[in-house]
Every structure is written in C-alpha cells, then in structure tokens.
C-alpha cells in the first residue's frame, strides 16, 4: 500500500500487520505502517498529572463530521457516512500487531511469488498488452514492474470484493482517526480525502457491491492507494473521464506508473540483480548506503549471479545482504528505492522486484536462504538493541531493525571477529547475551 509515510528506510520487518491476513496470502499485503506498534507505557513510579481523558468514539465522530464539513465534504455526505458509525476493533488490533509479527523473508517471498501468481501475471501481461505498452510509453515504467505491484497488492484485483480481505474504508479510517492517537491527524486527513472521493462520485459505487472498501488501513483499489495518494497521483488512462483505480485495471496500473515516476523512477533501468560474492568478501561493504559504480563492485569481485551484460559500468548501486553473508546478495539500483516508496519493508520491495523478474521469464534466486535461522521476535529485537546500546552504540530501542541497528551490528560483529554482515538472527542474539 502506498501513502503511509515511510518509516525507517528499508525496515526489515515483514509488512503486514495482521497475522491472519498475512497467513491467508490473499495478496492485500502491503499493510505495513512505518510506525512502531502501539506499546502501553509502563506505570510510572512517581505520581503523574492525570492525563486528559480520551474522548469517546461518539465525541470523536462528531468532531470528524464537523472537520469534514469544513474541508470540502458536504455535511450531508459526512453525516450519511459517519453518523451512527461504530469503530472496528479488528482495525485497532491490526495497528497493535504492527511489527510484532515476523516471518522470515524467504517465507514471505515464497508465499507471494508463487507459480500460480507468476502464471496469472503473465496472462494479465498478454490480456493488457496494448494499454501496458501505452503506459510504458507515457511514464517510462516497465510493464513487468507494474504488473508485479498489481499481483502483490491485490492478486491482480481478485481479492477486492472479498469481505474476508477488505473492509469499508470510511469505517476503518474513522476507527484509526479516533483510536490511534499517535497518528490521529494523518488518519483524519485520509478519512477526509476518502469522504471527498465519495462526495465527488469518483468511485464507481454502482459497480462496487460492498461500497468503498480497502485494506484495514484504508488503501484502495487494484494497486492499493491511500485516499490522499489517489488524489495526488491517480490518473484516468482508459479515457472514460474517471480516475477509476477500483474497477479499471488500466487506470490503476497507469496510476501506479504515475506515482513511481513522480518518485523519480528511471526509465530503462531495472531495480538491480542478485550477485555472487567472492570468497573472503568483507561483508561490511554491504552497508546498504554506500553507492559504488558497477565497475567498482566488479573490481571487488562482486559478480552477477546469472549471465548478464553490464552495459553501464558507471551506474551506481548499493549492496545488501538481507539474511547476512550466508544468504543471497543483491546489488540495488536507484529504482529499488522507488519501490520502497510504496512500502518501506525490504521484504515487500524485494518481492515486487523478484516477481517482476519472474514475469519477465527470469529464473528464481541462484542462492538459497539460510532456512535454519529463526527470526527474532519483537522482544528479542528490543533486547538486542538494548544490549548494543549498553555497549555504547547510539541506537534507539524500538524493535525495528533498520539501517542504524544494522550499522551498530556490523561494528559489533567486526569488534568480536564475526563476519560484519549486520544480520540479526537468534544465533547473534545468543552470542551477545553470552558475551561479558
Ligand atoms: Ca478511467
């Protein structure tokens, strides 16, 4: 889903909040917020001033109606949509689960890039060859990337009418506006945008049996736009005068291309590719931030995993090792960062990137993942961060293994003679727990 403000760049938590939704592999997957899970603060030992009472949902709903009416939503629409609405407890539960539930990256990739999804995507590429060629020509985003987003976000639209997967957008966003105090203004603005979309008749409700539906966080349509992102980036590409991301795959794909181009997609460049590292390679070079030319990486012994011509030796790329030195390695081109603008989770971006390659006919990864490794739980990630902090590394303890934590890990690993790959697994945590 796009439109949620990015959190830590390339956060390696898996994206979706709700284990049940994730476990069903429905495809409406990009539901990862760039925020930490809501955590109840421990009781303070010292008496603190009484906090202001949290307004009831009913009071909050009344305020939202007034807010919407003051922001380009006819009062009748605001009342019809919000009056009498009850909060959705599943939506709040989903925000609380954010980031606590972890699946290994290979698990996510394999659930998302299945033979059935590759085959279905190839059928869509054939069916929509004409509009996809026109979208490519206009925006410079290749059809494989666009169809990969579509497949990952909504299984090519097949889940959009399934109420086991989608929810009423207005109810979800009202619930979040009133129940997620850390981001109340953000949710309120998304809710207002959704009401504006309804008021303007932009969504073809006559063809949407369940009304305006979306993910629990309010992302809508074939490629899962948040309402404000719809307003800024959606386009009418099939020429019927409506920007219809809900029932027109052509409009949704073009809207995604429009979004990617607006975030600096580079035409004619891929996202990157898998590479093989030489024996004894210094894993600390895979610091995810240092760009080197493809020629410089080649000189360091980094080779494409599959035969491919490196035509642009001066082009810049960064090296990442998502599961450390024992797993696949990737050189990332700038377009990979544009994919991360859709969803900041590394597993998400790598899934879209890999599905795009598979749709093009490329094979799977050449190197297997370290499948014996167990990912750390939220508590274990916080424990690891605390222990690194105790050792003098200035990082936050938020349970998110982002670039700062990985940099601290690399420094720690280097200091104790381990390969400095910045990979946080259970074995590393045991090691740091055992060390004095
Ligand atoms: Ca249209």
Tab-separated table of C-alpha atoms in Angstrom, residues 127-128 210 270 278 360 400 414:
chain	number	residue	atom	x	y	z
A	127	UNK	CA	-4.528	-9.503	-21.932
A	128	UNK	CA	-3.476	-5.928	-21.243
A	210	UNK	CA	-19.526	-3.678	-0.960
A	270	UNK	CA	15.956	-2.243	-13.588
A	278	UNK	CA	33.940	-13.772	-3.805
A	360	UNK	CA	9.765	-11.349	-17.488
A	400	UNK	CA	12.820	-2.192	14.379
A	414	UNK	CA	33.680	-6.629	13.455
